[in-house]
mmCIF file of C-alpha atoms in Angstrom:
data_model
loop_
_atom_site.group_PDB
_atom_site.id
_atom_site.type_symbol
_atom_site.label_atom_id
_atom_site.label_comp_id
_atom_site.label_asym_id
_atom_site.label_seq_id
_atom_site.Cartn_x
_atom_site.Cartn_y
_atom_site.Cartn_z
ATOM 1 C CA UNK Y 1 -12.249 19.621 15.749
ATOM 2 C CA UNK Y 2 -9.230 17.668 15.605
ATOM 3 C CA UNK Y 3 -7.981 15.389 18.781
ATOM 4 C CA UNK Y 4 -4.844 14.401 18.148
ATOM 5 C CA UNK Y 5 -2.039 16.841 16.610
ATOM 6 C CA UNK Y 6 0.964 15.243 15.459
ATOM 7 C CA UNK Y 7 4.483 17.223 15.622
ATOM 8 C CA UNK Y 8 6.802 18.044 14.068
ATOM 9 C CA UNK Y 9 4.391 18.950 10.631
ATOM 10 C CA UNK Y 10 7.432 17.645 9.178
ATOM 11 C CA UNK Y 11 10.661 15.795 9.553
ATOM 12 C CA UNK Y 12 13.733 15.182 6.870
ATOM 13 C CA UNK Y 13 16.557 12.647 7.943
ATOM 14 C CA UNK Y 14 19.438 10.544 6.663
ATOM 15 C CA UNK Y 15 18.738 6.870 5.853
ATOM 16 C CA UNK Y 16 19.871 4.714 9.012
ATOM 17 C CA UNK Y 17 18.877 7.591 11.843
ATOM 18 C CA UNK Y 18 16.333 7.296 13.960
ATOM 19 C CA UNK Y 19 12.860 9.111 13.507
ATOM 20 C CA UNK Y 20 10.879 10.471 16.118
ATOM 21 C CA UNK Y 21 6.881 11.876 15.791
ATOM 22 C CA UNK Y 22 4.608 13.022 18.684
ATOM 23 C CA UNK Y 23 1.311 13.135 18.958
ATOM 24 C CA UNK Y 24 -0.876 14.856 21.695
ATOM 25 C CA UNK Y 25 -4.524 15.034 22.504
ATOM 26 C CA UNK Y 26 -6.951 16.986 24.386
ATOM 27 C CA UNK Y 27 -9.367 14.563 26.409
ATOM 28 C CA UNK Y 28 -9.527 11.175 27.636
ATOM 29 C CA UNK Y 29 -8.928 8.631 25.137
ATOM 30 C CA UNK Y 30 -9.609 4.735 24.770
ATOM 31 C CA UNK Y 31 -6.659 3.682 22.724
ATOM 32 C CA UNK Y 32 -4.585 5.591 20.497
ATOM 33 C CA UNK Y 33 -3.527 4.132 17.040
ATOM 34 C CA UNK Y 34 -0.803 4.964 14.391
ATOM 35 C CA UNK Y 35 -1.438 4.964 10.247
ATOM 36 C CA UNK Y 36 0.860 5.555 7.493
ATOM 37 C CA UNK Y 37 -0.273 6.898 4.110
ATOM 38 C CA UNK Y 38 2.226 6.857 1.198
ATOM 39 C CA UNK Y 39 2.209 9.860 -1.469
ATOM 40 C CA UNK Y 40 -1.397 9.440 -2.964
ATOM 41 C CA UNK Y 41 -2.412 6.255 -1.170
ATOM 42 C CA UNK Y 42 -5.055 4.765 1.530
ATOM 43 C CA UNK Y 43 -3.373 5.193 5.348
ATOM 44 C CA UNK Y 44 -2.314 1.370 6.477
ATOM 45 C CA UNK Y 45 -2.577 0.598 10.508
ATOM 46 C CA UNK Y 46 1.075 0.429 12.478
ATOM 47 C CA UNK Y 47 0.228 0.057 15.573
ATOM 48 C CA UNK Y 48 -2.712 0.178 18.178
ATOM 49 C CA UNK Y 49 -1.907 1.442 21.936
ATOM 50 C CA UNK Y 50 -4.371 0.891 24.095
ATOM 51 C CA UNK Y 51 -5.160 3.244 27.283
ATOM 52 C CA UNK Y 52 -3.984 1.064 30.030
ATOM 53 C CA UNK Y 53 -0.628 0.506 27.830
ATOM 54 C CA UNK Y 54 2.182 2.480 27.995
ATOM 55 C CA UNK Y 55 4.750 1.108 25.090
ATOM 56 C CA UNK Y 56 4.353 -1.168 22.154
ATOM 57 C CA UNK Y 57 6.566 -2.710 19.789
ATOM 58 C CA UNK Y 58 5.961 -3.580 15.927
ATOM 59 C CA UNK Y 59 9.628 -4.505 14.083
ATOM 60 C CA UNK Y 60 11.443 -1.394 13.830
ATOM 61 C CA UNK Y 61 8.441 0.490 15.402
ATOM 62 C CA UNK Y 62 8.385 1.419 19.335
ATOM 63 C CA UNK Y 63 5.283 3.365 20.368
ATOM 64 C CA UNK Y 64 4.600 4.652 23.832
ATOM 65 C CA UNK Y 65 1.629 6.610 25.302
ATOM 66 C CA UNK Y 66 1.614 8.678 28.978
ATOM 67 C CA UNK Y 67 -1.640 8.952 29.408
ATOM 68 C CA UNK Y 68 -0.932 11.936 32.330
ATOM 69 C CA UNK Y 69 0.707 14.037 29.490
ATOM 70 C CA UNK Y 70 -1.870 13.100 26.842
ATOM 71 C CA UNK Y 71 0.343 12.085 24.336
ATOM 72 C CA UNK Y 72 2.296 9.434 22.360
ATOM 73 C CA UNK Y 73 5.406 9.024 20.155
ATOM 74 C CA UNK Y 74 6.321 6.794 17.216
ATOM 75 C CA UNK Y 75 10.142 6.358 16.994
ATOM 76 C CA UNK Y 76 11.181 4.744 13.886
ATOM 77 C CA UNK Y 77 14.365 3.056 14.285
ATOM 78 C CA UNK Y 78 17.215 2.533 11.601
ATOM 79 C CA UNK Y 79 14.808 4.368 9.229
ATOM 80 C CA UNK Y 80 15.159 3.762 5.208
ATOM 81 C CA UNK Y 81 14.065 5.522 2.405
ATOM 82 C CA UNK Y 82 10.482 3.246 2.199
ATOM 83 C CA UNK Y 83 9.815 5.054 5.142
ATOM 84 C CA UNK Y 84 9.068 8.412 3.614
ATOM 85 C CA UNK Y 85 5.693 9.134 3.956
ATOM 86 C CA UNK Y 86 2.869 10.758 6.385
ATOM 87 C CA UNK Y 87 2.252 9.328 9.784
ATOM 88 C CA UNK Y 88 -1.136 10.268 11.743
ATOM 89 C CA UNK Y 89 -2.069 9.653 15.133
ATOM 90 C CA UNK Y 90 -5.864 8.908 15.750
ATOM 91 C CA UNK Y 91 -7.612 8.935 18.960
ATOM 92 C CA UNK Y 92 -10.735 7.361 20.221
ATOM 93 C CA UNK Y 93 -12.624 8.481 22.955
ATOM 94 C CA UNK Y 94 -14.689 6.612 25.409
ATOM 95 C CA UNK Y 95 -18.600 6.845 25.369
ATOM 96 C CA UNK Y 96 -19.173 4.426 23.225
ATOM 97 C CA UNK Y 97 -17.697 6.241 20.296
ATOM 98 C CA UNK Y 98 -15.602 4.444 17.644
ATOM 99 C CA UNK Y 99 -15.176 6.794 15.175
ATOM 100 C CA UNK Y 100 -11.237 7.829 15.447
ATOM 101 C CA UNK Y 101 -10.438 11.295 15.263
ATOM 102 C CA UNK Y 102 -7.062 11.914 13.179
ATOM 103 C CA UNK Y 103 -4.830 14.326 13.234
ATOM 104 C CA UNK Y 104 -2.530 16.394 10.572
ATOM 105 C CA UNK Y 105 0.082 14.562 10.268
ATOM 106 C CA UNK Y 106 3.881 14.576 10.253
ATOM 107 C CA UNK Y 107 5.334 13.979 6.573
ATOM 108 C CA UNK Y 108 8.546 12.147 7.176
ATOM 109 C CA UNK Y 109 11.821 12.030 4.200
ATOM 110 C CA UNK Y 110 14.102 9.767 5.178
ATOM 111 C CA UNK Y 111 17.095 10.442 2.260
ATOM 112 C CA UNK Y 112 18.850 7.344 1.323
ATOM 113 C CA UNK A 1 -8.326 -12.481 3.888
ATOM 114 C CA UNK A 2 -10.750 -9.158 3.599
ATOM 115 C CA UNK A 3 -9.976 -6.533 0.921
ATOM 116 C CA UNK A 4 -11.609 -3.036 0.020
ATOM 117 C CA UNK A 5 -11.669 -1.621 -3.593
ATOM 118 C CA UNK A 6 -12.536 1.915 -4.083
ATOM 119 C CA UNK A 7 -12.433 3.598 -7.258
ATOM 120 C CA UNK A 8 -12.317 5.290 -9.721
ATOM 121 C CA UNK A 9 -9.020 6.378 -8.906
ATOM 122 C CA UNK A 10 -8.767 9.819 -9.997
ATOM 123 C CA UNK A 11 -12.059 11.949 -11.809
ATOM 124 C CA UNK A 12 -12.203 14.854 -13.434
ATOM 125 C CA UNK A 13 -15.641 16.759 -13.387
ATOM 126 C CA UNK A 14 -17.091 19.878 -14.217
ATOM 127 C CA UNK A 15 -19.159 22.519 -11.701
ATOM 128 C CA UNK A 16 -22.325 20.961 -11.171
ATOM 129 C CA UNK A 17 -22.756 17.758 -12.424
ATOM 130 C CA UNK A 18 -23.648 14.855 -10.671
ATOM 131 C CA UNK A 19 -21.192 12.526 -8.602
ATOM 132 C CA UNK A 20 -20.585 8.945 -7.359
ATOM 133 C CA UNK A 21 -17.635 6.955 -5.950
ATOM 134 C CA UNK A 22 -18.276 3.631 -4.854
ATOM 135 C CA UNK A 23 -16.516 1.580 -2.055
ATOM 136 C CA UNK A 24 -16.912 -2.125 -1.835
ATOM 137 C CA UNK A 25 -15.390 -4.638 0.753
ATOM 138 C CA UNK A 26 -14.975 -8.124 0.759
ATOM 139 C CA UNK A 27 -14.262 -11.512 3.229
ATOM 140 C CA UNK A 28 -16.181 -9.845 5.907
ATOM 141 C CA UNK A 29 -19.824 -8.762 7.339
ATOM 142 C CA UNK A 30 -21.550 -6.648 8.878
ATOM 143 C CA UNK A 31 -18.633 -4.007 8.624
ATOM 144 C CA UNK A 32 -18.678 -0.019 9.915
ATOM 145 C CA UNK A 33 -17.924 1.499 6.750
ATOM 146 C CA UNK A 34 -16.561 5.226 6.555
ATOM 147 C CA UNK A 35 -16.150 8.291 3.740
ATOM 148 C CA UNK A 36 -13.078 10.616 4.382
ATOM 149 C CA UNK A 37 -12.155 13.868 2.424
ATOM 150 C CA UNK A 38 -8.498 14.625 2.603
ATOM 151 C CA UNK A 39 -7.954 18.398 1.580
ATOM 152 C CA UNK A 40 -4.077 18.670 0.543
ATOM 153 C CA UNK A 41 -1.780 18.410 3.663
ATOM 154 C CA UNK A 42 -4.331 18.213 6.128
ATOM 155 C CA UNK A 43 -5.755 15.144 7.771
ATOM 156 C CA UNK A 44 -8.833 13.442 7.257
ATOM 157 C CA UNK A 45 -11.953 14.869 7.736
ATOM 158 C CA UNK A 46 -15.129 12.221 8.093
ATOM 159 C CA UNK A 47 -17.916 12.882 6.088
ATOM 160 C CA UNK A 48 -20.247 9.616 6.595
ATOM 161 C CA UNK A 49 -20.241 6.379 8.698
ATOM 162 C CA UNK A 50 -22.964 3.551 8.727
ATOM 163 C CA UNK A 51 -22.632 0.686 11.166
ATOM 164 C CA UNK A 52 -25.543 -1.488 8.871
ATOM 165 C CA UNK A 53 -27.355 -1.149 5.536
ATOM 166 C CA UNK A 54 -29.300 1.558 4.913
ATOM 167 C CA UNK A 55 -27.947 3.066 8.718
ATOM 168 C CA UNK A 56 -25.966 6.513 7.648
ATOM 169 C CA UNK A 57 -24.835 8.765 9.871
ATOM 170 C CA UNK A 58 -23.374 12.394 8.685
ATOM 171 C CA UNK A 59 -20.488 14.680 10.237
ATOM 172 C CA UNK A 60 -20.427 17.132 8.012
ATOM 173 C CA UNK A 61 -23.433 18.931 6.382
ATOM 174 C CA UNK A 62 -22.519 19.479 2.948
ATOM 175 C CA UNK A 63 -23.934 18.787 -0.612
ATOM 176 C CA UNK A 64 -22.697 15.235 -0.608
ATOM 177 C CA UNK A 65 -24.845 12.182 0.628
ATOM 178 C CA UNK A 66 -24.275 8.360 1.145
ATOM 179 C CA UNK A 67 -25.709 5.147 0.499
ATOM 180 C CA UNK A 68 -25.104 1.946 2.163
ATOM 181 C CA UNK A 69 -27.202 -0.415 -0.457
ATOM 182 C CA UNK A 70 -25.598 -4.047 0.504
ATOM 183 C CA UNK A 71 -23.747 -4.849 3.810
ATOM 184 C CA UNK A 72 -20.876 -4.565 1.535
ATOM 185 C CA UNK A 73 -21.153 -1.666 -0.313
ATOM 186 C CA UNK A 74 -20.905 2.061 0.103
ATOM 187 C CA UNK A 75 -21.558 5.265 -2.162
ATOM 188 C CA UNK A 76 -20.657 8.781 -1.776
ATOM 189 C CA UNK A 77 -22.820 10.461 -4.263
ATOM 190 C CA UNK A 78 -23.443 14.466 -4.800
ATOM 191 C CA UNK A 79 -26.387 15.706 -7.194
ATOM 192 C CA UNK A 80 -24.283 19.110 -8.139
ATOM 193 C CA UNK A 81 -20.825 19.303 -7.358
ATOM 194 C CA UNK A 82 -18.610 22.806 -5.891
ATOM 195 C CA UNK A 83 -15.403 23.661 -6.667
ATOM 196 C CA UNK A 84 -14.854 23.140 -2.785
ATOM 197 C CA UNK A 85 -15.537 19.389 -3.248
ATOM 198 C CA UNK A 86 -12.489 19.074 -4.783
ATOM 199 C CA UNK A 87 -10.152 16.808 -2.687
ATOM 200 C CA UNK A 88 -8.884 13.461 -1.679
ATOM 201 C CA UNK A 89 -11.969 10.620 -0.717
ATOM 202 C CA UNK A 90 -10.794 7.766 1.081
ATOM 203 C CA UNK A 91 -12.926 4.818 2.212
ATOM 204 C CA UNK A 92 -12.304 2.468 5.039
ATOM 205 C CA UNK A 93 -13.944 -0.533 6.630
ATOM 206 C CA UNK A 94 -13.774 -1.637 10.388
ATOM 207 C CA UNK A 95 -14.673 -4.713 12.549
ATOM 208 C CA UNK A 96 -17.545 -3.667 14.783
ATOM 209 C CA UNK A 97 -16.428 -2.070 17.758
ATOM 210 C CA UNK A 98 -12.589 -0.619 19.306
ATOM 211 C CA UNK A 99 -10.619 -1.908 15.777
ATOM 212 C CA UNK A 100 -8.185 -0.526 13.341
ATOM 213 C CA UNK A 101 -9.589 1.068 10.229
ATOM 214 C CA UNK A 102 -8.447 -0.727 6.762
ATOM 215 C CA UNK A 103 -8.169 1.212 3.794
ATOM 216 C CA UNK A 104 -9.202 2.001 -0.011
ATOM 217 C CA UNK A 105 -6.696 3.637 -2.261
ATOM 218 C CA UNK A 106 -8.756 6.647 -2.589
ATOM 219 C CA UNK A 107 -10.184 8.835 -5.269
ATOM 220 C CA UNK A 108 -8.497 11.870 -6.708
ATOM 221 C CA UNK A 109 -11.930 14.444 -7.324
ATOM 222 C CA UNK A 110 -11.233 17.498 -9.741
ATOM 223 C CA UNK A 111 -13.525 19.823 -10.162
ATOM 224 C CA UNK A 112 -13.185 22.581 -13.069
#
């Protein structure tokens, strides 16, 4: 079964607005991490959020986790039309585990 | 710097005969290595993991099976493929322990 679910399934927005995903998960997670996957490519690593952090920052990414609410949001500032693609949200649990568990994914247009 | 190289990039095979996508990494050891199907729109689903050669673990039972030859190397094979094999296979490579994932391009399977 799938941890993390990311909303909205999809999001369409004007070149220079802000994008905004959420993810949110079930059980008790060590660290929380964001991937992007172009049309037809490998996912690439954002951004890792650990469980004792609440907000990160990567260039025009901001990331913050509540770990009360069990979930996280990637806000995409000033977004361009490079930015269109799918973002997941992957969770990893504690137990010794490290095999993430991904979610659907939100597939983001930005329209230039 | 480390890279991964997956291929063949896209395949087209018929019901039933035999499969194998390859995976190699390079500028690291001792890496977890990881097989992912992506069914269309959906998010990743893992199929294998090995943390050391010849050390396979599987999520999924299924008519596929892996290989982990060389610390470096890692094959998804099938002796008879399904229609329902049909998807997306990604690769990926991690540092031991709580890292990101790095990824292959991926391989586009068709069956007919």
């Amino acid at each position: 079964s799938q941890q993390g679910e990311e909303d909205p399934q999809a999001l369409s927005i004007q070149e220079g607005e802000n994008a905004t995903m959420n993810c949110s998960y079930k059980t008790s997670i060590n660290n929380l991490q964001w991937y992007r996957q172009n049309s037809g490519r490998g996912l690439v690593h954002l951004i890792l959020i650990r469980s004792n952090e609440r907000e990160k920052h990567s260039g025009r990414l901001r990331v913050t986790l509540d770990t009360s609410k069990k979930s996280s949001s990637l806000l995409i500032t000033a977004s361009r039309a490079a930015d269109t693609a799918s973002y997941f949200c992957a969770t990893r649990s504690g137990g010794g585990s490290y095999i993430p568990t991904f979610g659907r994914g939100t597939s983001l247009i930005v329209h230039p | 710097s480390q890279t991964i190289h997956q291929w063949p990039a896209t395949l087209v095979q018929p019901v039933g005969s035999p499969l194998s996508l390859e995976c190699t990494v390079e500028g690291t050891s001792n890496p977890n290595l990881y097989w992912y199907r992506q069914a269309a729109g959906r998010g990743l689903q893992l199929l294998f993991y090995s943390v050391g050669i010849g050390q396979i673990s599987s999520e999924v039972p299924q008519n596929l099976s892996a290989s982990r030859p060389q610390d470096r190397q890692f094959i998804l094979s099938s002796k008879k493929l399904l229609l329902s094999d049909s998807g997306f296979y990604l690769c990926a490579w991690s540092v031991p322990g709580d890292q990101p994932q790095h990824f292959g391009d991926g391989t586009r399977l068709s069956i007919l």
